[in-house]
mmCIF file with all atom_site columns, C-alpha atoms in Angstrom:
data_model
loop_
_atom_site.group_PDB
_atom_site.id
_atom_site.type_symbol
_atom_site.label_atom_id
_atom_site.label_alt_id
_atom_site.label_comp_id
_atom_site.label_asym_id
_atom_site.label_entity_id
_atom_site.label_seq_id
_atom_site.pdbx_PDB_ins_code
_atom_site.Cartn_x
_atom_site.Cartn_y
_atom_site.Cartn_z
_atom_site.occupancy
_atom_site.B_iso_or_equiv
_atom_site.pdbx_formal_charge
_atom_site.auth_seq_id
_atom_site.auth_comp_id
_atom_site.auth_asym_id
_atom_site.auth_atom_id
_atom_site.pdbx_PDB_model_num
ATOM 1   C CA . MET A 1 1   ? 11.064 10.180  4.534  1.00 71.00 ? 1   MET A CA 1
ATOM 2   C CA . ASN A 1 2   ? 14.539 10.892  3.130  1.00 75.00 ? 2   ASN A CA 1
ATOM 3   C CA . GLU A 1 3   ? 17.787 12.661  4.027  1.00 67.00 ? 3   GLU A CA 1
ATOM 4   C CA . HIS A 1 4   ? 16.020 16.052  3.814  1.00 75.00 ? 4   HIS A CA 1
ATOM 5   C CA . VAL A 1 5   ? 12.812 15.201  5.658  1.00 83.00 ? 5   VAL A CA 1
ATOM 6   C CA . LEU A 1 6   ? 12.884 12.810  8.597  1.00 93.00 ? 6   LEU A CA 1
ATOM 7   C CA . SER A 1 7   ? 9.908  11.117  10.229 1.00 94.00 ? 7   SER A CA 1
ATOM 8   C CA . ASN A 1 8   ? 8.766  12.995  13.345 1.00 95.00 ? 8   ASN A CA 1
ATOM 9   C CA . ARG A 1 9   ? 10.242 10.355  15.637 1.00 96.00 ? 9   ARG A CA 1
ATOM 10  C CA . LEU A 1 10  ? 13.696 10.544  14.002 1.00 96.00 ? 10  LEU A CA 1
ATOM 11  C CA . ALA A 1 11  ? 13.545 14.352  13.851 1.00 96.00 ? 11  ALA A CA 1
ATOM 12  C CA . MET A 1 12  ? 12.874 14.298  17.603 1.00 97.00 ? 12  MET A CA 1
ATOM 13  C CA . VAL A 1 13  ? 15.868 11.965  18.119 1.00 98.00 ? 13  VAL A CA 1
ATOM 14  C CA . ALA A 1 14  ? 18.112 14.247  16.008 1.00 98.00 ? 14  ALA A CA 1
ATOM 15  C CA . SER A 1 15  ? 16.984 17.344  17.940 1.00 98.00 ? 15  SER A CA 1
ATOM 16  C CA . TYR A 1 16  ? 18.836 16.053  21.019 1.00 98.00 ? 16  TYR A CA 1
ATOM 17  C CA . LEU A 1 17  ? 22.240 16.194  19.280 1.00 98.00 ? 17  LEU A CA 1
ATOM 18  C CA . PRO A 1 18  ? 24.249 19.369  19.951 1.00 98.00 ? 18  PRO A CA 1
ATOM 19  C CA . GLN A 1 19  ? 25.916 21.317  17.118 1.00 98.00 ? 19  GLN A CA 1
ATOM 20  C CA . GLY A 1 20  ? 29.102 19.678  15.907 1.00 98.00 ? 20  GLY A CA 1
ATOM 21  C CA . ALA A 1 21  ? 28.406 16.288  17.449 1.00 98.00 ? 21  ALA A CA 1
ATOM 22  C CA . PHE A 1 22  ? 30.457 13.263  16.431 1.00 98.00 ? 22  PHE A CA 1
ATOM 23  C CA . PHE A 1 23  ? 27.858 10.527  16.785 1.00 98.00 ? 23  PHE A CA 1
ATOM 24  C CA . ALA A 1 24  ? 27.128 6.910   15.954 1.00 98.00 ? 24  ALA A CA 1
ATOM 25  C CA . ASP A 1 25  ? 23.737 5.859   14.613 1.00 98.00 ? 25  ASP A CA 1
ATOM 26  C CA . ILE A 1 26  ? 23.470 2.149   15.394 1.00 98.00 ? 26  ILE A CA 1
ATOM 27  C CA . GLY A 1 27  ? 21.022 0.258   13.164 1.00 97.00 ? 27  GLY A CA 1
ATOM 28  C CA . SER A 1 28  ? 21.131 3.191   10.767 1.00 96.00 ? 28  SER A CA 1
ATOM 29  C CA . ASP A 1 29  ? 19.096 1.533   8.003  1.00 92.00 ? 29  ASP A CA 1
ATOM 30  C CA . HIS A 1 30  ? 19.320 3.967   5.024  1.00 93.00 ? 30  HIS A CA 1
ATOM 31  C CA . ALA A 1 31  ? 21.525 6.416   6.982  1.00 96.00 ? 31  ALA A CA 1
ATOM 32  C CA . TYR A 1 32  ? 18.816 9.059   6.581  1.00 96.00 ? 32  TYR A CA 1
ATOM 33  C CA . LEU A 1 33  ? 19.403 10.383  10.092 1.00 97.00 ? 33  LEU A CA 1
ATOM 34  C CA . PRO A 1 34  ? 23.209 10.865  9.803  1.00 98.00 ? 34  PRO A CA 1
ATOM 35  C CA . CYS A 1 35  ? 22.772 12.437  6.347  1.00 97.00 ? 35  CYS A CA 1
ATOM 36  C CA . PHE A 1 36  ? 20.013 14.746  7.606  1.00 97.00 ? 36  PHE A CA 1
ATOM 37  C CA . VAL A 1 37  ? 22.138 15.925  10.555 1.00 98.00 ? 37  VAL A CA 1
ATOM 38  C CA . CYS A 1 38  ? 25.331 16.367  8.525  1.00 98.00 ? 38  CYS A CA 1
ATOM 39  C CA . LEU A 1 39  ? 23.531 18.278  5.749  1.00 97.00 ? 39  LEU A CA 1
ATOM 40  C CA . LYS A 1 40  ? 22.144 20.713  8.342  1.00 96.00 ? 40  LYS A CA 1
ATOM 41  C CA . ASP A 1 41  ? 25.258 20.975  10.514 1.00 98.00 ? 41  ASP A CA 1
ATOM 42  C CA . GLU A 1 42  ? 28.586 21.310  8.685  1.00 97.00 ? 42  GLU A CA 1
ATOM 43  C CA . GLN A 1 43  ? 30.550 20.495  11.845 1.00 98.00 ? 43  GLN A CA 1
ATOM 44  C CA . ALA A 1 44  ? 28.742 17.205  12.547 1.00 98.00 ? 44  ALA A CA 1
ATOM 45  C CA . ARG A 1 45  ? 30.357 13.844  11.788 1.00 98.00 ? 45  ARG A CA 1
ATOM 46  C CA . ALA A 1 46  ? 28.816 10.399  12.034 1.00 98.00 ? 46  ALA A CA 1
ATOM 47  C CA . ILE A 1 47  ? 29.280 6.664   11.925 1.00 98.00 ? 47  ILE A CA 1
ATOM 48  C CA . ALA A 1 48  ? 26.345 4.711   10.484 1.00 98.00 ? 48  ALA A CA 1
ATOM 49  C CA . GLY A 1 49  ? 26.390 1.151   11.789 1.00 98.00 ? 49  GLY A CA 1
ATOM 50  C CA . GLU A 1 50  ? 24.316 -1.581  10.166 1.00 97.00 ? 50  GLU A CA 1
ATOM 51  C CA . VAL A 1 51  ? 24.462 -5.337  10.646 1.00 96.00 ? 51  VAL A CA 1
ATOM 52  C CA . ASN A 1 52  ? 22.483 -6.458  7.555  1.00 95.00 ? 52  ASN A CA 1
ATOM 53  C CA . GLU A 1 53  ? 23.871 -6.349  4.023  1.00 96.00 ? 53  GLU A CA 1
ATOM 54  C CA . GLY A 1 54  ? 20.811 -4.744  2.338  1.00 96.00 ? 54  GLY A CA 1
ATOM 55  C CA . PRO A 1 55  ? 20.465 -1.736  4.664  1.00 95.00 ? 55  PRO A CA 1
ATOM 56  C CA . PHE A 1 56  ? 24.273 -1.422  4.801  1.00 97.00 ? 56  PHE A CA 1
ATOM 57  C CA . GLN A 1 57  ? 24.381 -1.019  0.988  1.00 97.00 ? 57  GLN A CA 1
ATOM 58  C CA . SER A 1 58  ? 21.451 1.445   1.105  1.00 97.00 ? 58  SER A CA 1
ATOM 59  C CA . ALA A 1 59  ? 23.353 3.500   3.684  1.00 97.00 ? 59  ALA A CA 1
ATOM 60  C CA . VAL A 1 60  ? 26.537 3.491   1.570  1.00 98.00 ? 60  VAL A CA 1
ATOM 61  C CA . ASN A 1 61  ? 24.535 4.660   -1.492 1.00 97.00 ? 61  ASN A CA 1
ATOM 62  C CA . GLU A 1 62  ? 22.754 7.375   0.505  1.00 97.00 ? 62  GLU A CA 1
ATOM 63  C CA . VAL A 1 63  ? 26.014 8.793   1.881  1.00 98.00 ? 63  VAL A CA 1
ATOM 64  C CA . GLU A 1 64  ? 27.633 8.766   -1.597 1.00 98.00 ? 64  GLU A CA 1
ATOM 65  C CA . LYS A 1 65  ? 24.577 10.406  -3.169 1.00 97.00 ? 65  LYS A CA 1
ATOM 66  C CA . ASN A 1 66  ? 24.921 13.305  -0.722 1.00 97.00 ? 66  ASN A CA 1
ATOM 67  C CA . ASP A 1 67  ? 28.738 13.584  -1.076 1.00 97.00 ? 67  ASP A CA 1
ATOM 68  C CA . LEU A 1 68  ? 29.181 12.979  2.635  1.00 98.00 ? 68  LEU A CA 1
ATOM 69  C CA . GLU A 1 69  ? 31.800 10.213  2.499  1.00 98.00 ? 69  GLU A CA 1
ATOM 70  C CA . ASP A 1 70  ? 34.365 12.458  4.232  1.00 98.00 ? 70  ASP A CA 1
ATOM 71  C CA . ARG A 1 71  ? 32.030 13.004  7.211  1.00 98.00 ? 71  ARG A CA 1
ATOM 72  C CA . ILE A 1 72  ? 29.939 9.828   7.489  1.00 98.00 ? 72  ILE A CA 1
ATOM 73  C CA . SER A 1 73  ? 31.616 6.450   7.803  1.00 98.00 ? 73  SER A CA 1
ATOM 74  C CA . VAL A 1 74  ? 29.245 3.561   6.992  1.00 98.00 ? 74  VAL A CA 1
ATOM 75  C CA . ARG A 1 75  ? 30.321 0.381   8.768  1.00 98.00 ? 75  ARG A CA 1
ATOM 76  C CA . LYS A 1 76  ? 28.982 -3.130  8.784  1.00 98.00 ? 76  LYS A CA 1
ATOM 77  C CA . GLY A 1 77  ? 28.874 -4.915  12.115 1.00 97.00 ? 77  GLY A CA 1
ATOM 78  C CA . ASP A 1 78  ? 26.826 -5.869  15.131 1.00 97.00 ? 78  ASP A CA 1
ATOM 79  C CA . GLY A 1 79  ? 25.848 -3.112  17.575 1.00 98.00 ? 79  GLY A CA 1
ATOM 80  C CA . LEU A 1 80  ? 28.768 -1.117  18.964 1.00 98.00 ? 80  LEU A CA 1
ATOM 81  C CA . ASP A 1 81  ? 31.299 -3.474  17.330 1.00 98.00 ? 81  ASP A CA 1
ATOM 82  C CA . VAL A 1 82  ? 31.489 -0.891  14.524 1.00 98.00 ? 82  VAL A CA 1
ATOM 83  C CA . LEU A 1 83  ? 33.092 1.668   16.902 1.00 98.00 ? 83  LEU A CA 1
ATOM 84  C CA . HIS A 1 84  ? 36.607 2.131   18.209 1.00 96.00 ? 84  HIS A CA 1
ATOM 85  C CA . GLU A 1 85  ? 36.957 2.870   21.901 1.00 94.00 ? 85  GLU A CA 1
ATOM 86  C CA . GLY A 1 86  ? 36.564 6.599   22.647 1.00 93.00 ? 86  GLY A CA 1
ATOM 87  C CA . GLU A 1 87  ? 35.708 7.388   19.024 1.00 96.00 ? 87  GLU A CA 1
ATOM 88  C CA . VAL A 1 88  ? 32.324 9.132   19.331 1.00 98.00 ? 88  VAL A CA 1
ATOM 89  C CA . ASP A 1 89  ? 30.762 11.445  21.911 1.00 97.00 ? 89  ASP A CA 1
ATOM 90  C CA . HIS A 1 90  ? 27.084 10.678  21.180 1.00 98.00 ? 90  HIS A CA 1
ATOM 91  C CA . ILE A 1 91  ? 25.236 7.439   20.422 1.00 98.00 ? 91  ILE A CA 1
ATOM 92  C CA . ILE A 1 92  ? 21.802 6.938   18.874 1.00 98.00 ? 92  ILE A CA 1
ATOM 93  C CA . VAL A 1 93  ? 19.941 3.612   18.859 1.00 98.00 ? 93  VAL A CA 1
ATOM 94  C CA . ALA A 1 94  ? 16.446 3.994   17.399 1.00 98.00 ? 94  ALA A CA 1
ATOM 95  C CA . GLY A 1 95  ? 13.628 1.805   16.148 1.00 96.00 ? 95  GLY A CA 1
ATOM 96  C CA . MET A 1 96  ? 14.226 -1.430  18.062 1.00 96.00 ? 96  MET A CA 1
ATOM 97  C CA . GLY A 1 97  ? 12.820 -3.011  21.202 1.00 97.00 ? 97  GLY A CA 1
ATOM 98  C CA . GLY A 1 98  ? 14.081 -1.705  24.535 1.00 98.00 ? 98  GLY A CA 1
ATOM 99  C CA . THR A 1 99  ? 15.515 -5.091  25.525 1.00 98.00 ? 99  THR A CA 1
ATOM 100 C CA . LEU A 1 100 ? 17.580 -5.276  22.324 1.00 98.00 ? 100 LEU A CA 1
ATOM 101 C CA . ILE A 1 101 ? 18.789 -1.667  22.757 1.00 98.00 ? 101 ILE A CA 1
ATOM 102 C CA . SER A 1 102 ? 19.866 -2.442  26.334 1.00 98.00 ? 102 SER A CA 1
ATOM 103 C CA . SER A 1 103 ? 21.768 -5.548  25.243 1.00 98.00 ? 103 SER A CA 1
ATOM 104 C CA . ILE A 1 104 ? 23.527 -3.566  22.455 1.00 98.00 ? 104 ILE A CA 1
ATOM 105 C CA . LEU A 1 105 ? 24.669 -1.019  25.064 1.00 98.00 ? 105 LEU A CA 1
ATOM 106 C CA . GLU A 1 106 ? 25.610 -3.735  27.547 1.00 98.00 ? 106 GLU A CA 1
ATOM 107 C CA . ASN A 1 107 ? 27.615 -5.753  24.994 1.00 98.00 ? 107 ASN A CA 1
ATOM 108 C CA . GLY A 1 108 ? 29.476 -2.636  23.825 1.00 97.00 ? 108 GLY A CA 1
ATOM 109 C CA . LYS A 1 109 ? 30.013 -1.064  27.252 1.00 96.00 ? 109 LYS A CA 1
ATOM 110 C CA . GLU A 1 110 ? 33.770 -0.728  26.783 1.00 96.00 ? 110 GLU A CA 1
ATOM 111 C CA . LYS A 1 111 ? 33.140 1.625   23.817 1.00 96.00 ? 111 LYS A CA 1
ATOM 112 C CA . LEU A 1 112 ? 31.214 4.165   25.926 1.00 97.00 ? 112 LEU A CA 1
ATOM 113 C CA . GLY A 1 113 ? 34.142 5.778   27.780 1.00 94.00 ? 113 GLY A CA 1
ATOM 114 C CA . ALA A 1 114 ? 34.047 9.096   25.886 1.00 96.00 ? 114 ALA A CA 1
ATOM 115 C CA . VAL A 1 115 ? 30.287 9.135   25.269 1.00 98.00 ? 115 VAL A CA 1
ATOM 116 C CA . LYS A 1 116 ? 28.539 12.158  26.764 1.00 98.00 ? 116 LYS A CA 1
ATOM 117 C CA . ARG A 1 117 ? 24.988 11.346  25.679 1.00 98.00 ? 117 ARG A CA 1
ATOM 118 C CA . ILE A 1 118 ? 22.968 8.339   24.555 1.00 98.00 ? 118 ILE A CA 1
ATOM 119 C CA . ILE A 1 119 ? 19.660 8.896   22.736 1.00 98.00 ? 119 ILE A CA 1
ATOM 120 C CA . VAL A 1 120 ? 17.379 5.892   22.298 1.00 98.00 ? 120 VAL A CA 1
ATOM 121 C CA . GLN A 1 121 ? 13.979 5.386   20.713 1.00 98.00 ? 121 GLN A CA 1
ATOM 122 C CA . PRO A 1 122 ? 12.631 2.013   21.839 1.00 98.00 ? 122 PRO A CA 1
ATOM 123 C CA . ASN A 1 123 ? 9.542  0.736   20.001 1.00 95.00 ? 123 ASN A CA 1
ATOM 124 C CA . VAL A 1 124 ? 8.524  -1.253  23.099 1.00 96.00 ? 124 VAL A CA 1
ATOM 125 C CA . ASP A 1 125 ? 9.801  -1.767  26.638 1.00 97.00 ? 125 ASP A CA 1
ATOM 126 C CA . ALA A 1 126 ? 11.389 1.628   27.323 1.00 98.00 ? 126 ALA A CA 1
ATOM 127 C CA . GLU A 1 127 ? 11.660 0.476   30.937 1.00 98.00 ? 127 GLU A CA 1
ATOM 128 C CA . SER A 1 128 ? 14.626 -1.771  29.979 1.00 98.00 ? 128 SER A CA 1
ATOM 129 C CA . CYS A 1 129 ? 16.524 1.263   28.682 1.00 98.00 ? 129 CYS A CA 1
ATOM 130 C CA . ARG A 1 130 ? 15.786 3.330   31.789 1.00 98.00 ? 130 ARG A CA 1
ATOM 131 C CA . ARG A 1 131 ? 17.035 0.491   33.990 1.00 98.00 ? 131 ARG A CA 1
ATOM 132 C CA . TRP A 1 132 ? 20.206 0.085   31.923 1.00 98.00 ? 132 TRP A CA 1
ATOM 133 C CA . PHE A 1 133 ? 20.982 3.819   32.127 1.00 98.00 ? 133 PHE A CA 1
ATOM 134 C CA . ASP A 1 134 ? 20.307 3.844   35.856 1.00 97.00 ? 134 ASP A CA 1
ATOM 135 C CA . GLN A 1 135 ? 22.657 0.910   36.487 1.00 96.00 ? 135 GLN A CA 1
ATOM 136 C CA . ASN A 1 136 ? 25.455 2.089   34.194 1.00 96.00 ? 136 ASN A CA 1
ATOM 137 C CA . GLY A 1 137 ? 26.212 5.677   35.108 1.00 95.00 ? 137 GLY A CA 1
ATOM 138 C CA . PHE A 1 138 ? 24.025 7.427   32.536 1.00 97.00 ? 138 PHE A CA 1
ATOM 139 C CA . MET A 1 139 ? 21.468 9.820   34.010 1.00 98.00 ? 139 MET A CA 1
ATOM 140 C CA . LEU A 1 140 ? 18.078 10.063  32.319 1.00 98.00 ? 140 LEU A CA 1
ATOM 141 C CA . THR A 1 141 ? 17.774 13.806  31.535 1.00 97.00 ? 141 THR A CA 1
ATOM 142 C CA . ASP A 1 142 ? 14.798 13.993  29.185 1.00 98.00 ? 142 ASP A CA 1
ATOM 143 C CA . GLU A 1 143 ? 12.004 11.953  27.615 1.00 98.00 ? 143 GLU A CA 1
ATOM 144 C CA . HIS A 1 144 ? 9.523  12.641  24.859 1.00 98.00 ? 144 HIS A CA 1
ATOM 145 C CA . ILE A 1 145 ? 6.493  10.691  23.673 1.00 98.00 ? 145 ILE A CA 1
ATOM 146 C CA . LEU A 1 146 ? 4.820  11.224  20.306 1.00 97.00 ? 146 LEU A CA 1
ATOM 147 C CA . GLU A 1 147 ? 2.231  9.653   18.057 1.00 96.00 ? 147 GLU A CA 1
ATOM 148 C CA . GLU A 1 148 ? 3.000  9.140   14.375 1.00 95.00 ? 148 GLU A CA 1
ATOM 149 C CA . SER A 1 149 ? 1.041  7.155   11.776 1.00 94.00 ? 149 SER A CA 1
ATOM 150 C CA . GLY A 1 150 ? -0.961 5.328   14.430 1.00 94.00 ? 150 GLY A CA 1
ATOM 151 C CA . HIS A 1 151 ? 2.087  4.336   16.516 1.00 95.00 ? 151 HIS A CA 1
ATOM 152 C CA . ILE A 1 152 ? 3.264  5.826   19.789 1.00 97.00 ? 152 ILE A CA 1
ATOM 153 C CA . TYR A 1 153 ? 7.017  6.282   20.231 1.00 97.00 ? 153 TYR A CA 1
ATOM 154 C CA . GLU A 1 154 ? 9.164  7.228   23.218 1.00 98.00 ? 154 GLU A CA 1
ATOM 155 C CA . VAL A 1 155 ? 12.518 8.991   22.972 1.00 98.00 ? 155 VAL A CA 1
ATOM 156 C CA . LEU A 1 156 ? 14.846 8.811   25.987 1.00 98.00 ? 156 LEU A CA 1
ATOM 157 C CA . VAL A 1 157 ? 17.959 10.912  26.552 1.00 98.00 ? 157 VAL A CA 1
ATOM 158 C CA . ALA A 1 158 ? 20.673 10.003  29.076 1.00 98.00 ? 158 ALA A CA 1
ATOM 159 C CA . ASP A 1 159 ? 23.830 11.957  29.904 1.00 98.00 ? 159 ASP A CA 1
ATOM 160 C CA . ALA A 1 160 ? 27.101 10.737  31.394 1.00 97.00 ? 160 ALA A CA 1
ATOM 161 C CA . ASP A 1 161 ? 27.397 13.852  33.563 1.00 88.00 ? 161 ASP A CA 1
ATOM 162 C CA . GLY A 1 162 ? 23.730 14.115  34.576 1.00 81.00 ? 162 GLY A CA 1
ATOM 163 C CA . GLN A 1 163 ? 23.627 15.930  37.910 1.00 83.00 ? 163 GLN A CA 1
ATOM 164 C CA . GLU A 1 164 ? 20.414 14.987  39.648 1.00 89.00 ? 164 GLU A CA 1
ATOM 165 C CA . SER A 1 165 ? 18.500 11.709  39.579 1.00 94.00 ? 165 SER A CA 1
ATOM 166 C CA . PRO A 1 166 ? 15.008 12.089  38.067 1.00 97.00 ? 166 PRO A CA 1
ATOM 167 C CA . TYR A 1 167 ? 13.719 9.303   40.318 1.00 97.00 ? 167 TYR A CA 1
ATOM 168 C CA . GLU A 1 168 ? 12.077 9.642   43.726 1.00 96.00 ? 168 GLU A CA 1
ATOM 169 C CA . PRO A 1 169 ? 13.471 6.859   45.963 1.00 95.00 ? 169 PRO A CA 1
ATOM 170 C CA . ASP A 1 170 ? 10.048 5.735   47.209 1.00 96.00 ? 170 ASP A CA 1
ATOM 171 C CA . ASN A 1 171 ? 8.496  5.848   43.746 1.00 96.00 ? 171 ASN A CA 1
ATOM 172 C CA . LYS A 1 172 ? 11.359 4.578   41.614 1.00 98.00 ? 172 LYS A CA 1
ATOM 173 C CA . GLU A 1 173 ? 9.859  1.318   40.325 1.00 97.00 ? 173 GLU A CA 1
ATOM 174 C CA . LYS A 1 174 ? 6.805  3.117   38.943 1.00 97.00 ? 174 LYS A CA 1
ATOM 175 C CA . GLN A 1 175 ? 8.903  5.877   37.427 1.00 98.00 ? 175 GLN A CA 1
ATOM 176 C CA . LEU A 1 176 ? 11.159 3.339   35.710 1.00 98.00 ? 176 LEU A CA 1
ATOM 177 C CA . TYR A 1 177 ? 8.016  1.770   34.268 1.00 98.00 ? 177 TYR A CA 1
ATOM 178 C CA . PHE A 1 178 ? 6.219  4.919   33.054 1.00 98.00 ? 178 PHE A CA 1
ATOM 179 C CA . GLY A 1 179 ? 9.129  7.363   32.742 1.00 98.00 ? 179 GLY A CA 1
ATOM 180 C CA . PRO A 1 180 ? 9.579  10.156  35.310 1.00 98.00 ? 180 PRO A CA 1
ATOM 181 C CA . PHE A 1 181 ? 9.431  13.022  32.787 1.00 98.00 ? 181 PHE A CA 1
ATOM 182 C CA . LEU A 1 182 ? 6.547  11.481  30.833 1.00 98.00 ? 182 LEU A CA 1
ATOM 183 C CA . THR A 1 183 ? 4.527  10.883  33.998 1.00 97.00 ? 183 THR A CA 1
ATOM 184 C CA . SER A 1 184 ? 4.810  14.481  35.138 1.00 96.00 ? 184 SER A CA 1
ATOM 185 C CA . ALA A 1 185 ? 3.971  15.860  31.655 1.00 97.00 ? 185 ALA A CA 1
ATOM 186 C CA . LYS A 1 186 ? 1.065  13.416  31.028 1.00 97.00 ? 186 LYS A CA 1
ATOM 187 C CA . THR A 1 187 ? 0.571  14.441  27.403 1.00 97.00 ? 187 THR A CA 1
ATOM 188 C CA . GLN A 1 188 ? -2.179 13.025  25.177 1.00 97.00 ? 188 GLN A CA 1
ATOM 189 C CA . PRO A 1 189 ? 0.065  10.358  23.550 1.00 98.00 ? 189 PRO A CA 1
ATOM 190 C CA . PHE A 1 190 ? 1.114  9.203   27.045 1.00 98.00 ? 190 PHE A CA 1
ATOM 191 C CA . ILE A 1 191 ? -2.539 8.827   28.097 1.00 98.00 ? 191 ILE A CA 1
ATOM 192 C CA . GLU A 1 192 ? -3.392 7.001   24.833 1.00 97.00 ? 192 GLU A CA 1
ATOM 193 C CA . LYS A 1 193 ? -0.470 4.612   25.245 1.00 98.00 ? 193 LYS A CA 1
ATOM 194 C CA . TRP A 1 194 ? -1.386 3.636   28.792 1.00 98.00 ? 194 TRP A CA 1
ATOM 195 C CA . LYS A 1 195 ? -5.105 3.314   28.030 1.00 98.00 ? 195 LYS A CA 1
ATOM 196 C CA . GLU A 1 196 ? -4.142 0.754   25.362 1.00 97.00 ? 196 GLU A CA 1
ATOM 197 C CA . GLU A 1 197 ? -1.739 -0.986  27.748 1.00 97.00 ? 197 GLU A CA 1
ATOM 198 C CA . LEU A 1 198 ? -4.439 -1.165  30.409 1.00 98.00 ? 198 LEU A CA 1
ATOM 199 C CA . THR A 1 199 ? -6.869 -2.880  28.013 1.00 98.00 ? 199 THR A CA 1
ATOM 200 C CA . LYS A 1 200 ? -4.155 -5.347  26.936 1.00 97.00 ? 200 LYS A CA 1
ATOM 201 C CA . LYS A 1 201 ? -3.138 -6.187  30.501 1.00 97.00 ? 201 LYS A CA 1
ATOM 202 C CA . GLN A 1 202 ? -6.750 -6.666  31.625 1.00 97.00 ? 202 GLN A CA 1
ATOM 203 C CA . ARG A 1 203 ? -7.351 -9.015  28.706 1.00 97.00 ? 203 ARG A CA 1
ATOM 204 C CA . VAL A 1 204 ? -4.212 -11.071 29.434 1.00 95.00 ? 204 VAL A CA 1
ATOM 205 C CA . LEU A 1 205 ? -5.034 -11.215 33.150 1.00 95.00 ? 205 LEU A CA 1
ATOM 206 C CA . SER A 1 206 ? -8.504 -12.598 32.468 1.00 95.00 ? 206 SER A CA 1
ATOM 207 C CA . GLN A 1 207 ? -6.935 -15.284 30.221 1.00 94.00 ? 207 GLN A CA 1
ATOM 208 C CA . ILE A 1 208 ? -4.371 -16.200 32.900 1.00 92.00 ? 208 ILE A CA 1
ATOM 209 C CA . GLU A 1 209 ? -7.098 -16.453 35.542 1.00 91.00 ? 209 GLU A CA 1
ATOM 210 C CA . LYS A 1 210 ? -9.100 -18.820 33.316 1.00 91.00 ? 210 LYS A CA 1
ATOM 211 C CA . ALA A 1 211 ? -6.205 -21.291 33.215 1.00 88.00 ? 211 ALA A CA 1
ATOM 212 C CA . LYS A 1 212 ? -6.632 -24.529 35.172 1.00 88.00 ? 212 LYS A CA 1
ATOM 213 C CA . GLN A 1 213 ? -3.708 -23.636 37.412 1.00 90.00 ? 213 GLN A CA 1
ATOM 214 C CA . PRO A 1 214 ? -3.026 -19.902 37.171 1.00 87.00 ? 214 PRO A CA 1
ATOM 215 C CA . ASP A 1 215 ? 0.497  -18.856 38.184 1.00 89.00 ? 215 ASP A CA 1
ATOM 216 C CA . PRO A 1 216 ? -0.075 -16.803 41.370 1.00 92.00 ? 216 PRO A CA 1
ATOM 217 C CA . SER A 1 217 ? 3.051  -14.665 40.917 1.00 93.00 ? 217 SER A CA 1
ATOM 218 C CA . LYS A 1 218 ? 2.051  -13.817 37.325 1.00 93.00 ? 218 LYS A CA 1
ATOM 219 C CA . VAL A 1 219 ? -1.475 -12.896 38.440 1.00 94.00 ? 219 VAL A CA 1
ATOM 220 C CA . GLU A 1 220 ? -0.015 -10.716 41.203 1.00 96.00 ? 220 GLU A CA 1
ATOM 221 C CA . GLU A 1 221 ? 2.363  -8.962  38.780 1.00 95.00 ? 221 GLU A CA 1
ATOM 222 C CA . PHE A 1 222 ? -0.431 -8.190  36.305 1.00 96.00 ? 222 PHE A CA 1
ATOM 223 C CA . LYS A 1 223 ? -2.710 -6.908  39.069 1.00 97.00 ? 223 LYS A CA 1
ATOM 224 C CA . LYS A 1 224 ? 0.052  -4.639  40.360 1.00 97.00 ? 224 LYS A CA 1
ATOM 225 C CA . LYS A 1 225 ? 0.743  -3.162  36.902 1.00 97.00 ? 225 LYS A CA 1
ATOM 226 C CA . ILE A 1 226 ? -2.996 -2.699  36.228 1.00 98.00 ? 226 ILE A CA 1
ATOM 227 C CA . HIS A 1 227 ? -3.328 -0.856  39.526 1.00 97.00 ? 227 HIS A CA 1
ATOM 228 C CA . TRP A 1 228 ? -0.336 1.380   38.648 1.00 98.00 ? 228 TRP A CA 1
ATOM 229 C CA . ILE A 1 229 ? -1.793 2.210   35.231 1.00 98.00 ? 229 ILE A CA 1
ATOM 230 C CA . GLU A 1 230 ? -5.180 3.024   36.696 1.00 97.00 ? 230 GLU A CA 1
ATOM 231 C CA . GLU A 1 231 ? -3.456 5.283   39.222 1.00 96.00 ? 231 GLU A CA 1
ATOM 232 C CA . VAL A 1 232 ? -1.389 7.101   36.601 1.00 97.00 ? 232 VAL A CA 1
ATOM 233 C CA . LEU A 1 233 ? -4.466 7.593   34.402 1.00 97.00 ? 233 LEU A CA 1
ATOM 234 C CA . GLY A 1 234 ? -6.313 8.965   37.426 1.00 92.00 ? 234 GLY A CA 1
ATOM 235 C CA . ASN A 1 235 ? -9.072 6.348   37.420 1.00 68.00 ? 235 ASN A CA 1
ATOM 236 C CA . GLY A 1 236 ? -7.723 4.114   40.160 1.00 49.00 ? 236 GLY A CA 1
#
């Protein structure tokens, strides 16, 4: 992977940016994604945010190597601290856990006034991101799931002016858990992911039940999720 060829998951993330976007890539690592987008789209501009010194320096070097200093600003700082209020219209946060992504968005909420779209790629716990969007005025408008190098990744897209909620009121909890778009598409990676999850949850449940004093609420929660997964896989 480099600034000319992105991994499939990052290429999928980048595909949700419109032409000429001014975007922030938070946790940009080597800044491959901003460089890739700006090399392909002469109108695009970006801010690459990175909290750790090593990746920050790698990002600076990558931007200089591609002569993109006038269009990509590499900044060191935590989460959305690297942005000024109203500065960008799109935000990308990729390659972290869903809980961390949600807390980055929550802690930087005041920077989101002008943001039209947020694109996230949580490695785990996409449900946290869906809940955050739902509670903070960003409408989930698309989702994609893909398998790459033995890992399954989800990409979620949320828009500030999303018109229609993707959730059915009587089915919302399940749809927040599985993803409304992913559930209706039920692609092979989706099925693989939830088969794995089912095995994991069954294993954990049997361990909890073996405890001297199993926590009834925990047992109940696991049983509920197992039942949901079996339903969504069509074997419940």
